[in-house]
Amino acid sequence: MAELLRAGTITDFAAKGHLIVKISREEICVVSDGERFYALENSCSHMGSQIHRGDIVDGNIVCPWHRARFVLATGKSLDLYASDIKSYRVVVEADVIYVDPEPVSSPPAP
Ligand code: FES
């Protein structure tokens, strides 16, 4: 198992409404539906918008550019014009939010 990455504290999350973790050139965003935290690839598979800027609606996050919808828990795309994005496991210990850098689900190889 890969070492968990520290995303920030719950207080940090409350201040920003999201957290970002970088793995080399990729970003992972931590977002929440108000009940639990989710970690997703922060680049939309359609044209690369930052996913964390999207709206959260009914268990999905909606891309701010062209409104593609992705399931928060899995990164699965619900729209044909966007493919799935990676999702990651989130661990909360005390006040700290960690992300496992190993994707839980990955889009299929092209
Ligand atoms: S960039 Fe996300 S739907 Fe187009």
mmCIF file of N, CA, C and O and ligand atoms in Angstrom:
data_model
loop_
_atom_site.group_PDB
_atom_site.id
_atom_site.type_symbol
_atom_site.label_atom_id
_atom_site.label_comp_id
_atom_site.label_asym_id
_atom_site.label_seq_id
_atom_site.Cartn_x
_atom_site.Cartn_y
_atom_site.Cartn_z
ATOM 1 N N MET A 1 0.853 -1.193 0.000
ATOM 2 C CA MET A 1 0.000 0.000 0.000
ATOM 3 C C MET A 1 0.889 1.243 0.000
ATOM 4 O O MET A 1 1.884 1.308 0.719
ATOM 5 N N ALA A 2 0.537 2.206 -0.815
ATOM 6 C CA ALA A 2 1.309 3.442 -0.894
ATOM 7 C C ALA A 2 1.100 4.279 0.368
ATOM 8 O O ALA A 2 0.080 4.154 1.055
ATOM 9 N N GLU A 3 2.075 5.111 0.644
ATOM 10 C CA GLU A 3 1.975 5.992 1.811
ATOM 11 C C GLU A 3 0.864 7.019 1.577
ATOM 12 O O GLU A 3 0.756 7.595 0.483
ATOM 13 N N LEU A 4 0.063 7.247 2.600
ATOM 14 C CA LEU A 4 -1.032 8.198 2.469
ATOM 15 C C LEU A 4 -0.479 9.618 2.338
ATOM 16 O O LEU A 4 0.542 9.957 2.939
ATOM 17 N N LEU A 5 -1.169 10.430 1.561
ATOM 18 C CA LEU A 5 -0.774 11.828 1.371
ATOM 19 C C LEU A 5 -1.651 12.717 2.242
ATOM 20 O O LEU A 5 -2.882 12.578 2.239
ATOM 21 N N ARG A 6 -1.029 13.629 2.934
ATOM 22 C CA ARG A 6 -1.777 14.541 3.794
ATOM 23 C C ARG A 6 -2.378 15.640 2.919
ATOM 24 O O ARG A 6 -1.655 16.378 2.245
ATOM 25 N N ALA A 7 -3.712 15.744 2.920
ATOM 26 C CA ALA A 7 -4.379 16.771 2.111
ATOM 27 C C ALA A 7 -4.573 18.062 2.893
ATOM 28 O O ALA A 7 -4.555 19.146 2.323
ATOM 29 N N GLY A 8 -4.764 17.943 4.184
ATOM 30 C CA GLY A 8 -4.999 19.120 5.019
ATOM 31 C C GLY A 8 -5.881 18.742 6.184
ATOM 32 O O GLY A 8 -6.181 17.559 6.392
ATOM 33 N N THR A 9 -6.284 19.725 6.914
ATOM 34 C CA THR A 9 -7.139 19.463 8.076
ATOM 35 C C THR A 9 -8.606 19.725 7.721
ATOM 36 O O THR A 9 -8.912 20.358 6.694
ATOM 37 N N ILE A 10 -9.471 19.279 8.566
ATOM 38 C CA ILE A 10 -10.897 19.558 8.376
ATOM 39 C C ILE A 10 -11.137 21.069 8.454
ATOM 40 O O ILE A 10 -11.970 21.608 7.728
ATOM 41 N N THR A 11 -10.373 21.745 9.266
ATOM 42 C CA THR A 11 -10.473 23.208 9.340
ATOM 43 C C THR A 11 -10.053 23.840 8.010
ATOM 44 O O THR A 11 -10.701 24.775 7.522
ATOM 45 N N ASP A 12 -8.970 23.333 7.399
ATOM 46 C CA ASP A 12 -8.550 23.821 6.071
ATOM 47 C C ASP A 12 -9.680 23.613 5.057
ATOM 48 O O ASP A 12 -9.985 24.483 4.242
ATOM 49 N N PHE A 13 -10.280 22.417 5.118
ATOM 50 C CA PHE A 13 -11.355 22.105 4.174
ATOM 51 C C PHE A 13 -12.525 23.067 4.362
ATOM 52 O O PHE A 13 -13.086 23.590 3.390
ATOM 53 N N ALA A 14 -12.876 23.316 5.593
ATOM 54 C CA ALA A 14 -14.014 24.200 5.875
ATOM 55 C C ALA A 14 -13.742 25.609 5.347
ATOM 56 O O ALA A 14 -14.653 26.287 4.865
ATOM 57 N N ALA A 15 -12.494 26.036 5.391
ATOM 58 C CA ALA A 15 -12.152 27.385 4.938
ATOM 59 C C ALA A 15 -12.211 27.509 3.417
ATOM 60 O O ALA A 15 -12.618 28.544 2.880
ATOM 61 N N LYS A 16 -11.802 26.445 2.701
ATOM 62 C CA LYS A 16 -11.698 26.512 1.234
ATOM 63 C C LYS A 16 -12.862 25.836 0.499
ATOM 64 O O LYS A 16 -13.114 26.131 -0.660
ATOM 65 N N GLY A 17 -13.463 24.862 1.135
ATOM 66 C CA GLY A 17 -14.516 24.093 0.473
ATOM 67 C C GLY A 17 -13.968 22.947 -0.349
ATOM 68 O O GLY A 17 -14.725 22.186 -0.965
ATOM 69 N N HIS A 18 -12.656 22.795 -0.380
ATOM 70 C CA HIS A 18 -12.004 21.685 -1.078
ATOM 71 C C HIS A 18 -10.551 21.638 -0.618
ATOM 72 O O HIS A 18 -10.073 22.579 0.035
ATOM 73 N N LEU A 19 -9.863 20.575 -0.989
ATOM 74 C CA LEU A 19 -8.420 20.477 -0.762
ATOM 75 C C LEU A 19 -7.792 19.921 -2.029
ATOM 76 O O LEU A 19 -8.456 19.195 -2.790
ATOM 77 N N ILE A 20 -6.543 20.239 -2.256
ATOM 78 C CA ILE A 20 -5.820 19.738 -3.426
ATOM 79 C C ILE A 20 -4.549 19.046 -2.961
ATOM 80 O O ILE A 20 -3.818 19.568 -2.122
ATOM 81 N N VAL A 21 -4.295 17.874 -3.529
ATOM 82 C CA VAL A 21 -3.048 17.145 -3.293
ATOM 83 C C VAL A 21 -2.389 16.951 -4.651
ATOM 84 O O VAL A 21 -3.072 16.621 -5.621
ATOM 85 N N LYS A 22 -1.078 17.150 -4.725
ATOM 86 C CA LYS A 22 -0.381 16.973 -6.002
ATOM 87 C C LYS A 22 0.462 15.703 -5.965
ATOM 88 O O LYS A 22 1.139 15.433 -4.983
ATOM 89 N N ILE A 23 0.374 14.947 -7.068
ATOM 90 C CA ILE A 23 1.259 13.797 -7.269
ATOM 91 C C ILE A 23 1.963 14.059 -8.584
ATOM 92 O O ILE A 23 1.322 14.021 -9.635
ATOM 93 N N SER A 24 3.222 14.354 -8.538
ATOM 94 C CA SER A 24 3.988 14.817 -9.705
ATOM 95 C C SER A 24 3.171 15.880 -10.436
ATOM 96 O O SER A 24 2.894 16.915 -9.884
ATOM 97 N N ARG A 25 2.735 15.624 -11.657
ATOM 98 C CA ARG A 25 2.005 16.684 -12.381
ATOM 99 C C ARG A 25 0.492 16.595 -12.200
ATOM 100 O O ARG A 25 -0.236 17.461 -12.659
ATOM 101 N N GLU A 26 0.023 15.534 -11.566
ATOM 102 C CA GLU A 26 -1.424 15.365 -11.421
ATOM 103 C C GLU A 26 -1.920 15.975 -10.115
ATOM 104 O O GLU A 26 -1.200 16.016 -9.126
ATOM 105 N N GLU A 27 -3.148 16.419 -10.153
ATOM 106 C CA GLU A 27 -3.788 16.918 -8.935
ATOM 107 C C GLU A 27 -4.941 15.999 -8.560
ATOM 108 O O GLU A 27 -5.666 15.510 -9.425
ATOM 109 N N ILE A 28 -5.104 15.809 -7.263
ATOM 110 C CA ILE A 28 -6.269 15.113 -6.721
ATOM 111 C C ILE A 28 -7.010 16.139 -5.883
ATOM 112 O O ILE A 28 -6.394 16.872 -5.101
ATOM 113 N N CYS A 29 -8.320 16.202 -6.059
ATOM 114 C CA CYS A 29 -9.094 17.130 -5.231
ATOM 115 C C CYS A 29 -9.882 16.336 -4.195
ATOM 116 O O CYS A 29 -10.305 15.210 -4.449
ATOM 117 N N VAL A 30 -10.036 16.930 -3.042
ATOM 118 C CA VAL A 30 -10.913 16.380 -2.000
ATOM 119 C C VAL A 30 -12.118 17.295 -1.925
ATOM 120 O O VAL A 30 -11.976 18.519 -1.776
ATOM 121 N N VAL A 31 -13.283 16.706 -2.068
ATOM 122 C CA VAL A 31 -14.533 17.462 -2.002
ATOM 123 C C VAL A 31 -15.468 16.734 -1.040
ATOM 124 O O VAL A 31 -15.174 15.615 -0.605
ATOM 125 N N SER A 32 -16.582 17.340 -0.744
ATOM 126 C CA SER A 32 -17.517 16.709 0.183
ATOM 127 C C SER A 32 -18.952 17.037 -0.204
ATOM 128 O O SER A 32 -19.233 18.118 -0.722
ATOM 129 N N ASP A 33 -19.823 16.071 0.079
ATOM 130 C CA ASP A 33 -21.254 16.308 -0.129
ATOM 131 C C ASP A 33 -21.918 16.725 1.191
ATOM 132 O O ASP A 33 -23.136 16.746 1.294
ATOM 133 N N GLY A 34 -21.080 17.016 2.186
ATOM 134 C CA GLY A 34 -21.613 17.415 3.485
ATOM 135 C C GLY A 34 -21.723 16.261 4.458
ATOM 136 O O GLY A 34 -21.905 16.455 5.651
ATOM 137 N N GLU A 35 -21.604 15.032 3.938
ATOM 138 C CA GLU A 35 -21.678 13.863 4.810
ATOM 139 C C GLU A 35 -20.353 13.123 4.874
ATOM 140 O O GLU A 35 -19.979 12.577 5.887
ATOM 141 N N ARG A 36 -19.649 13.046 3.738
ATOM 142 C CA ARG A 36 -18.345 12.382 3.726
ATOM 143 C C ARG A 36 -17.453 13.049 2.691
ATOM 144 O O ARG A 36 -17.921 13.836 1.868
ATOM 145 N N PHE A 37 -16.173 12.689 2.768
ATOM 146 C CA PHE A 37 -15.198 13.258 1.836
ATOM 147 C C PHE A 37 -14.962 12.285 0.681
ATOM 148 O O PHE A 37 -15.035 11.070 0.853
ATOM 149 N N TYR A 38 -14.630 12.858 -0.481
ATOM 150 C CA TYR A 38 -14.315 12.075 -1.677
ATOM 151 C C TYR A 38 -13.065 12.667 -2.312
ATOM 152 O O TYR A 38 -12.857 13.887 -2.267
ATOM 153 N N ALA A 39 -12.272 11.812 -2.921
ATOM 154 C CA ALA A 39 -11.078 12.287 -3.624
ATOM 155 C C ALA A 39 -11.157 11.839 -5.074
ATOM 156 O O ALA A 39 -11.409 10.656 -5.366
ATOM 157 N N LEU A 40 -10.957 12.779 -5.972
ATOM 158 C CA LEU A 40 -11.077 12.518 -7.410
ATOM 159 C C LEU A 40 -9.941 13.190 -8.159
ATOM 160 O O LEU A 40 -9.400 14.211 -7.707
ATOM 161 N N GLU A 41 -9.616 12.634 -9.294
ATOM 162 C CA GLU A 41 -8.705 13.295 -10.228
ATOM 163 C C GLU A 41 -9.270 14.698 -10.475
ATOM 164 O O GLU A 41 -10.471 14.856 -10.692
ATOM 165 N N ASN A 42 -8.403 15.705 -10.443
ATOM 166 C CA ASN A 42 -8.932 17.075 -10.520
ATOM 167 C C ASN A 42 -8.987 17.629 -11.933
ATOM 168 O O ASN A 42 -9.094 18.835 -12.130
ATOM 169 N N SER A 43 -8.897 16.767 -12.928
ATOM 170 C CA SER A 43 -8.949 17.222 -14.316
ATOM 171 C C SER A 43 -10.092 16.508 -15.027
ATOM 172 O O SER A 43 -10.120 15.272 -15.102
ATOM 173 N N CYS A 44 -11.017 17.266 -15.551
ATOM 174 C CA CYS A 44 -12.158 16.671 -16.261
ATOM 175 C C CYS A 44 -11.659 15.940 -17.507
ATOM 176 O O CYS A 44 -10.802 16.445 -18.237
ATOM 177 N N SER A 45 -12.197 14.766 -17.743
ATOM 178 C CA SER A 45 -11.783 13.946 -18.885
ATOM 179 C C SER A 45 -12.276 14.515 -20.212
ATOM 180 O O SER A 45 -11.837 14.078 -21.273
ATOM 181 N N HIS A 46 -13.153 15.496 -20.182
ATOM 182 C CA HIS A 46 -13.646 16.093 -21.424
ATOM 183 C C HIS A 46 -12.649 17.107 -21.974
ATOM 184 O O HIS A 46 -12.034 16.876 -23.004
ATOM 185 N N MET A 47 -12.417 18.196 -21.268
ATOM 186 C CA MET A 47 -11.483 19.214 -21.753
ATOM 187 C C MET A 47 -10.619 19.795 -20.638
ATOM 188 O O MET A 47 -10.046 20.866 -20.795
ATOM 189 N N GLY A 48 -10.530 19.096 -19.530
ATOM 190 C CA GLY A 48 -9.541 19.429 -18.524
ATOM 191 C C GLY A 48 -9.906 20.470 -17.484
ATOM 192 O O GLY A 48 -9.040 20.930 -16.746
ATOM 193 N N SER A 49 -11.143 20.819 -17.368
ATOM 194 C CA SER A 49 -11.523 21.762 -16.319
ATOM 195 C C SER A 49 -11.208 21.190 -14.937
ATOM 196 O O SER A 49 -11.157 19.978 -14.748
ATOM 197 N N GLN A 50 -11.028 22.074 -13.980
ATOM 198 C CA GLN A 50 -10.760 21.625 -12.615
ATOM 199 C C GLN A 50 -12.064 21.158 -11.962
ATOM 200 O O GLN A 50 -12.992 21.945 -11.741
ATOM 201 N N ILE A 51 -12.073 19.888 -11.652
ATOM 202 C CA ILE A 51 -13.283 19.256 -11.117
ATOM 203 C C ILE A 51 -13.736 19.881 -9.795
ATOM 204 O O ILE A 51 -14.932 19.995 -9.524
ATOM 205 N N HIS A 52 -12.791 20.298 -8.967
ATOM 206 C CA HIS A 52 -13.182 20.788 -7.636
ATOM 207 C C HIS A 52 -14.033 22.050 -7.711
ATOM 208 O O HIS A 52 -14.675 22.429 -6.741
ATOM 209 N N ARG A 53 -14.052 22.710 -8.868
ATOM 210 C CA ARG A 53 -14.874 23.914 -9.022
ATOM 211 C C ARG A 53 -16.327 23.583 -9.372
ATOM 212 O O ARG A 53 -17.157 24.478 -9.529
ATOM 213 N N GLY A 54 -16.623 22.290 -9.518
ATOM 214 C CA GLY A 54 -17.968 21.886 -9.915
ATOM 215 C C GLY A 54 -18.968 21.900 -8.773
ATOM 216 O O GLY A 54 -18.606 22.003 -7.601
ATOM 217 N N ASP A 55 -20.214 21.790 -9.145
ATOM 218 C CA ASP A 55 -21.299 21.702 -8.161
ATOM 219 C C ASP A 55 -21.496 20.244 -7.766
ATOM 220 O O ASP A 55 -21.355 19.348 -8.602
ATOM 221 N N ILE A 56 -21.890 20.028 -6.537
ATOM 222 C CA ILE A 56 -22.204 18.681 -6.071
ATOM 223 C C ILE A 56 -23.712 18.546 -5.989
ATOM 224 O O ILE A 56 -24.371 19.318 -5.293
ATOM 225 N N VAL A 57 -24.221 17.570 -6.769
ATOM 226 C CA VAL A 57 -25.669 17.398 -6.879
ATOM 227 C C VAL A 57 -25.990 15.907 -6.847
ATOM 228 O O VAL A 57 -25.499 15.146 -7.695
ATOM 229 N N ASP A 58 -26.794 15.493 -5.893
ATOM 230 C CA ASP A 58 -27.298 14.115 -5.844
ATOM 231 C C ASP A 58 -26.204 13.063 -5.948
ATOM 232 O O ASP A 58 -26.322 12.095 -6.721
ATOM 233 N N GLY A 59 -25.127 13.222 -5.220
ATOM 234 C CA GLY A 59 -24.068 12.209 -5.210
ATOM 235 C C GLY A 59 -23.108 12.303 -6.377
ATOM 236 O O GLY A 59 -22.247 11.432 -6.542
ATOM 237 N N ASN A 60 -23.245 13.334 -7.192
ATOM 238 C CA ASN A 60 -22.355 13.519 -8.344
ATOM 239 C C ASN A 60 -21.691 14.893 -8.257
ATOM 240 O O ASN A 60 -22.201 15.801 -7.599
ATOM 241 N N ILE A 61 -20.553 15.034 -8.964
ATOM 242 C CA ILE A 61 -19.978 16.362 -9.112
ATOM 243 C C ILE A 61 -20.130 16.738 -10.583
ATOM 244 O O ILE A 61 -19.918 15.909 -11.475
ATOM 245 N N VAL A 62 -20.533 17.978 -10.807
ATOM 246 C CA VAL A 62 -20.864 18.445 -12.157
ATOM 247 C C VAL A 62 -19.769 19.399 -12.617
ATOM 248 O O VAL A 62 -19.510 20.427 -11.974
ATOM 249 N N CYS A 63 -19.116 19.058 -13.705
ATOM 250 C CA CYS A 63 -18.016 19.874 -14.221
ATOM 251 C C CYS A 63 -18.500 21.301 -14.490
ATOM 252 O O CYS A 63 -19.563 21.505 -15.088
ATOM 253 N N PRO A 64 -17.700 22.290 -14.095
ATOM 254 C CA PRO A 64 -18.139 23.682 -14.263
ATOM 255 C C PRO A 64 -18.146 24.155 -15.715
ATOM 256 O O PRO A 64 -18.786 25.156 -16.010
ATOM 257 N N TRP A 65 -17.457 23.478 -16.616
ATOM 258 C CA TRP A 65 -17.388 23.981 -17.992
ATOM 259 C C TRP A 65 -18.563 23.513 -18.855
ATOM 260 O O TRP A 65 -19.286 24.312 -19.396
ATOM 261 N N HIS A 66 -18.722 22.200 -19.008
ATOM 262 C CA HIS A 66 -19.761 21.703 -19.923
ATOM 263 C C HIS A 66 -20.715 20.741 -19.239
ATOM 264 O O HIS A 66 -21.418 19.989 -19.895
ATOM 265 N N ARG A 67 -20.657 20.746 -17.897
ATOM 266 C CA ARG A 67 -21.651 20.071 -17.060
ATOM 267 C C ARG A 67 -21.617 18.544 -17.111
ATOM 268 O O ARG A 67 -22.631 17.890 -16.826
ATOM 269 N N ALA A 68 -20.494 17.947 -17.494
ATOM 270 C CA ALA A 68 -20.395 16.480 -17.380
ATOM 271 C C ALA A 68 -20.533 16.110 -15.903
ATOM 272 O O ALA A 68 -20.033 16.813 -15.028
ATOM 273 N N ARG A 69 -21.179 15.000 -15.651
ATOM 274 C CA ARG A 69 -21.421 14.545 -14.277
ATOM 275 C C ARG A 69 -20.571 13.309 -13.967
ATOM 276 O O ARG A 69 -20.500 12.386 -14.795
ATOM 277 N N PHE A 70 -19.973 13.321 -12.791
ATOM 278 C CA PHE A 70 -19.151 12.201 -12.343
ATOM 279 C C PHE A 70 -19.640 11.763 -10.967
ATOM 280 O O PHE A 70 -19.887 12.608 -10.091
ATOM 281 N N VAL A 71 -19.753 10.449 -10.772
ATOM 282 C CA VAL A 71 -20.182 9.922 -9.473
ATOM 283 C C VAL A 71 -19.085 10.202 -8.449
ATOM 284 O O VAL A 71 -17.918 9.844 -8.663
ATOM 285 N N LEU A 72 -19.435 10.841 -7.364
ATOM 286 C CA LEU A 72 -18.442 11.215 -6.347
ATOM 287 C C LEU A 72 -17.666 9.996 -5.833
ATOM 288 O O LEU A 72 -16.457 10.067 -5.641
ATOM 289 N N ALA A 73 -18.350 8.913 -5.594
ATOM 290 C CA ALA A 73 -17.721 7.756 -4.956
ATOM 291 C C ALA A 73 -16.806 6.967 -5.882
ATOM 292 O O ALA A 73 -15.919 6.253 -5.416
ATOM 293 N N THR A 74 -16.991 7.096 -7.199
ATOM 294 C CA THR A 74 -16.236 6.234 -8.121
ATOM 295 C C THR A 74 -15.537 6.978 -9.257
ATOM 296 O O THR A 74 -14.672 6.406 -9.913
ATOM 297 N N GLY A 75 -15.932 8.197 -9.541
ATOM 298 C CA GLY A 75 -15.394 8.928 -10.693
ATOM 299 C C GLY A 75 -16.033 8.518 -12.013
ATOM 300 O O GLY A 75 -15.640 8.998 -13.076
ATOM 301 N N LYS A 76 -17.030 7.658 -11.950
ATOM 302 C CA LYS A 76 -17.677 7.201 -13.181
ATOM 303 C C LYS A 76 -18.428 8.353 -13.847
ATOM 304 O O LYS A 76 -19.161 9.086 -13.199
ATOM 305 N N SER A 77 -18.221 8.471 -15.150
ATOM 306 C CA SER A 77 -18.919 9.506 -15.907
ATOM 307 C C SER A 77 -20.349 9.065 -16.203
ATOM 308 O O SER A 77 -20.594 7.911 -16.561
ATOM 309 N N LEU A 78 -21.271 10.004 -16.104
ATOM 310 C CA LEU A 78 -22.669 9.716 -16.430
ATOM 311 C C LEU A 78 -23.046 10.303 -17.784
ATOM 312 O O LEU A 78 -24.212 10.253 -18.180
ATOM 313 N N ASP A 79 -22.068 10.867 -18.480
ATOM 314 C CA ASP A 79 -22.343 11.503 -19.774
ATOM 315 C C ASP A 79 -21.391 10.955 -20.837
ATOM 316 O O ASP A 79 -20.195 10.780 -20.574
ATOM 317 N N LEU A 80 -21.917 10.709 -22.022
ATOM 318 C CA LEU A 80 -21.143 10.041 -23.066
ATOM 319 C C LEU A 80 -19.956 10.851 -23.550
ATOM 320 O O LEU A 80 -18.985 10.293 -24.050
ATOM 321 N N TYR A 81 -20.000 12.156 -23.424
ATOM 322 C CA TYR A 81 -18.906 12.977 -23.946
ATOM 323 C C TYR A 81 -17.728 13.102 -22.990
ATOM 324 O O TYR A 81 -16.730 13.763 -23.320
ATOM 325 N N ALA A 82 -17.795 12.467 -21.837
ATOM 326 C CA ALA A 82 -16.673 12.464 -20.895
ATOM 327 C C ALA A 82 -16.447 11.029 -20.424
ATOM 328 O O ALA A 82 -17.406 10.283 -20.201
ATOM 329 N N SER A 83 -15.189 10.643 -20.284
ATOM 330 C CA SER A 83 -14.891 9.303 -19.774
ATOM 331 C C SER A 83 -14.715 9.367 -18.256
ATOM 332 O O SER A 83 -14.673 10.455 -17.662
ATOM 333 N N ASP A 84 -14.596 8.206 -17.650
ATOM 334 C CA ASP A 84 -14.442 8.143 -16.188
ATOM 335 C C ASP A 84 -13.159 8.849 -15.745
ATOM 336 O O ASP A 84 -12.189 8.923 -16.501
ATOM 337 N N ILE A 85 -13.161 9.344 -14.526
ATOM 338 C CA ILE A 85 -11.949 9.904 -13.927
ATOM 339 C C ILE A 85 -11.574 9.034 -12.725
ATOM 340 O O ILE A 85 -12.391 8.266 -12.224
ATOM 341 N N LYS A 86 -10.330 9.173 -12.289
ATOM 342 C CA LYS A 86 -9.861 8.340 -11.180
ATOM 343 C C LYS A 86 -10.488 8.789 -9.854
ATOM 344 O O LYS A 86 -10.708 9.989 -9.652
ATOM 345 N N SER A 87 -10.720 7.830 -8.993
ATOM 346 C CA SER A 87 -11.146 8.160 -7.636
ATOM 347 C C SER A 87 -10.159 7.524 -6.655
ATOM 348 O O SER A 87 -9.456 6.560 -7.000
ATOM 349 N N TYR A 88 -10.109 8.077 -5.472
ATOM 350 C CA TYR A 88 -9.113 7.669 -4.483
ATOM 351 C C TYR A 88 -9.782 7.503 -3.123
ATOM 352 O O TYR A 88 -10.774 8.163 -2.826
ATOM 353 N N ARG A 89 -9.153 6.673 -2.298
ATOM 354 C CA ARG A 89 -9.650 6.438 -0.946
ATOM 355 C C ARG A 89 -9.248 7.610 -0.048
ATOM 356 O O ARG A 89 -8.122 8.114 -0.136
ATOM 357 N N VAL A 90 -10.176 8.043 0.790
ATOM 358 C CA VAL A 90 -9.910 9.115 1.754
ATOM 359 C C VAL A 90 -9.896 8.521 3.156
ATOM 360 O O VAL A 90 -10.747 7.696 3.495
ATOM 361 N N VAL A 91 -8.926 8.925 3.946
ATOM 362 C CA VAL A 91 -8.840 8.489 5.343
ATOM 363 C C VAL A 91 -8.822 9.742 6.207
ATOM 364 O O VAL A 91 -8.047 10.672 5.931
ATOM 365 N N VAL A 92 -9.684 9.777 7.211
ATOM 366 C CA VAL A 92 -9.688 10.899 8.152
ATOM 367 C C VAL A 92 -9.251 10.379 9.505
ATOM 368 O O VAL A 92 -9.838 9.428 10.036
ATOM 369 N N GLU A 93 -8.187 10.969 10.026
ATOM 370 C CA GLU A 93 -7.690 10.600 11.352
ATOM 371 C C GLU A 93 -7.599 11.863 12.178
ATOM 372 O O GLU A 93 -6.868 12.795 11.808
ATOM 373 N N ALA A 94 -8.341 11.868 13.282
ATOM 374 C CA ALA A 94 -8.444 13.068 14.113
ATOM 375 C C ALA A 94 -8.934 14.204 13.216
ATOM 376 O O ALA A 94 -9.962 14.072 12.577
ATOM 377 N N ASP A 95 -8.151 15.269 13.062
ATOM 378 C CA ASP A 95 -8.594 16.417 12.260
ATOM 379 C C ASP A 95 -7.936 16.432 10.880
ATOM 380 O O ASP A 95 -8.079 17.370 10.121
ATOM 381 N N VAL A 96 -7.233 15.364 10.531
ATOM 382 C CA VAL A 96 -6.438 15.386 9.301
ATOM 383 C C VAL A 96 -7.055 14.486 8.229
ATOM 384 O O VAL A 96 -7.473 13.360 8.507
ATOM 385 N N ILE A 97 -7.088 15.014 7.005
ATOM 386 C CA ILE A 97 -7.629 14.287 5.856
ATOM 387 C C ILE A 97 -6.454 13.800 5.007
ATOM 388 O O ILE A 97 -5.604 14.599 4.602
ATOM 389 N N TYR A 98 -6.417 12.489 4.744
ATOM 390 C CA TYR A 98 -5.365 11.882 3.928
ATOM 391 C C TYR A 98 -5.999 11.267 2.679
ATOM 392 O O TYR A 98 -7.155 10.862 2.689
ATOM 393 N N VAL A 99 -5.182 11.165 1.627
ATOM 394 C CA VAL A 99 -5.615 10.513 0.397
ATOM 395 C C VAL A 99 -4.621 9.403 0.076
ATOM 396 O O VAL A 99 -3.405 9.607 0.144
ATOM 397 N N ASP A 100 -5.160 8.235 -0.263
ATOM 398 C CA ASP A 100 -4.325 7.131 -0.742
ATOM 399 C C ASP A 100 -4.031 7.410 -2.224
ATOM 400 O O ASP A 100 -4.964 7.492 -3.033
ATOM 401 N N PRO A 101 -2.765 7.584 -2.611
ATOM 402 C CA PRO A 101 -2.454 7.960 -3.994
ATOM 403 C C PRO A 101 -2.685 6.843 -5.015
ATOM 404 O O PRO A 101 -2.602 7.075 -6.225
ATOM 405 N N GLU A 102 -3.008 5.659 -4.537
ATOM 406 C CA GLU A 102 -3.316 4.553 -5.451
ATOM 407 C C GLU A 102 -4.796 4.651 -5.822
ATOM 408 O O GLU A 102 -5.653 4.560 -4.946
ATOM 409 N N PRO A 103 -5.126 4.845 -7.086
ATOM 410 C CA PRO A 103 -6.545 5.008 -7.447
ATOM 411 C C PRO A 103 -7.370 3.785 -7.081
ATOM 412 O O PRO A 103 -6.916 2.653 -7.213
ATOM 413 N N VAL A 104 -8.583 4.047 -6.608
ATOM 414 C CA VAL A 104 -9.528 2.967 -6.332
ATOM 415 C C VAL A 104 -10.075 2.434 -7.640
ATOM 416 O O VAL A 104 -10.201 1.248 -7.851
ATOM 417 N N SER A 105 -10.370 3.353 -8.519
ATOM 418 C CA SER A 105 -10.873 2.980 -9.830
ATOM 419 C C SER A 105 -10.133 3.824 -10.855
ATOM 420 O O SER A 105 -9.852 4.994 -10.625
ATOM 421 N N SER A 106 -9.802 3.215 -11.949
ATOM 422 C CA SER A 106 -9.107 3.923 -13.002
ATOM 423 C C SER A 106 -9.883 3.808 -14.292
ATOM 424 O O SER A 106 -10.496 2.775 -14.567
ATOM 425 N N PRO A 107 -9.830 4.854 -15.095
ATOM 426 C CA PRO A 107 -10.446 4.738 -16.403
ATOM 427 C C PRO A 107 -9.761 3.641 -17.207
ATOM 428 O O PRO A 107 -8.581 3.398 -17.023
ATOM 429 N N PRO A 108 -10.473 2.969 -18.074
ATOM 430 C CA PRO A 108 -9.836 1.942 -18.895
ATOM 431 C C PRO A 108 -8.785 2.542 -19.805
ATOM 432 O O PRO A 108 -8.904 3.695 -20.217
ATOM 433 N N ALA A 109 -7.750 1.775 -20.079
ATOM 434 C CA ALA A 109 -6.684 2.261 -20.972
ATOM 435 C C ALA A 109 -7.248 2.489 -22.372
ATOM 436 O O ALA A 109 -8.147 1.765 -22.806
ATOM 437 N N PRO A 110 -6.729 3.540 -23.069
ATOM 438 C CA PRO A 110 -7.265 3.821 -24.413
ATOM 439 C C PRO A 110 -6.930 2.721 -25.398
ATOM 440 O O PRO A 110 -6.033 1.988 -25.244
HETATM 441 S S1 FES B 1 -14.350 20.236 -19.457
HETATM 442 FE FE1 FES B 1 -15.652 19.120 -18.143
HETATM 443 S S2 FES B 1 -17.435 18.790 -19.301
HETATM 444 FE FE2 FES B 1 -16.111 19.852 -20.638
#
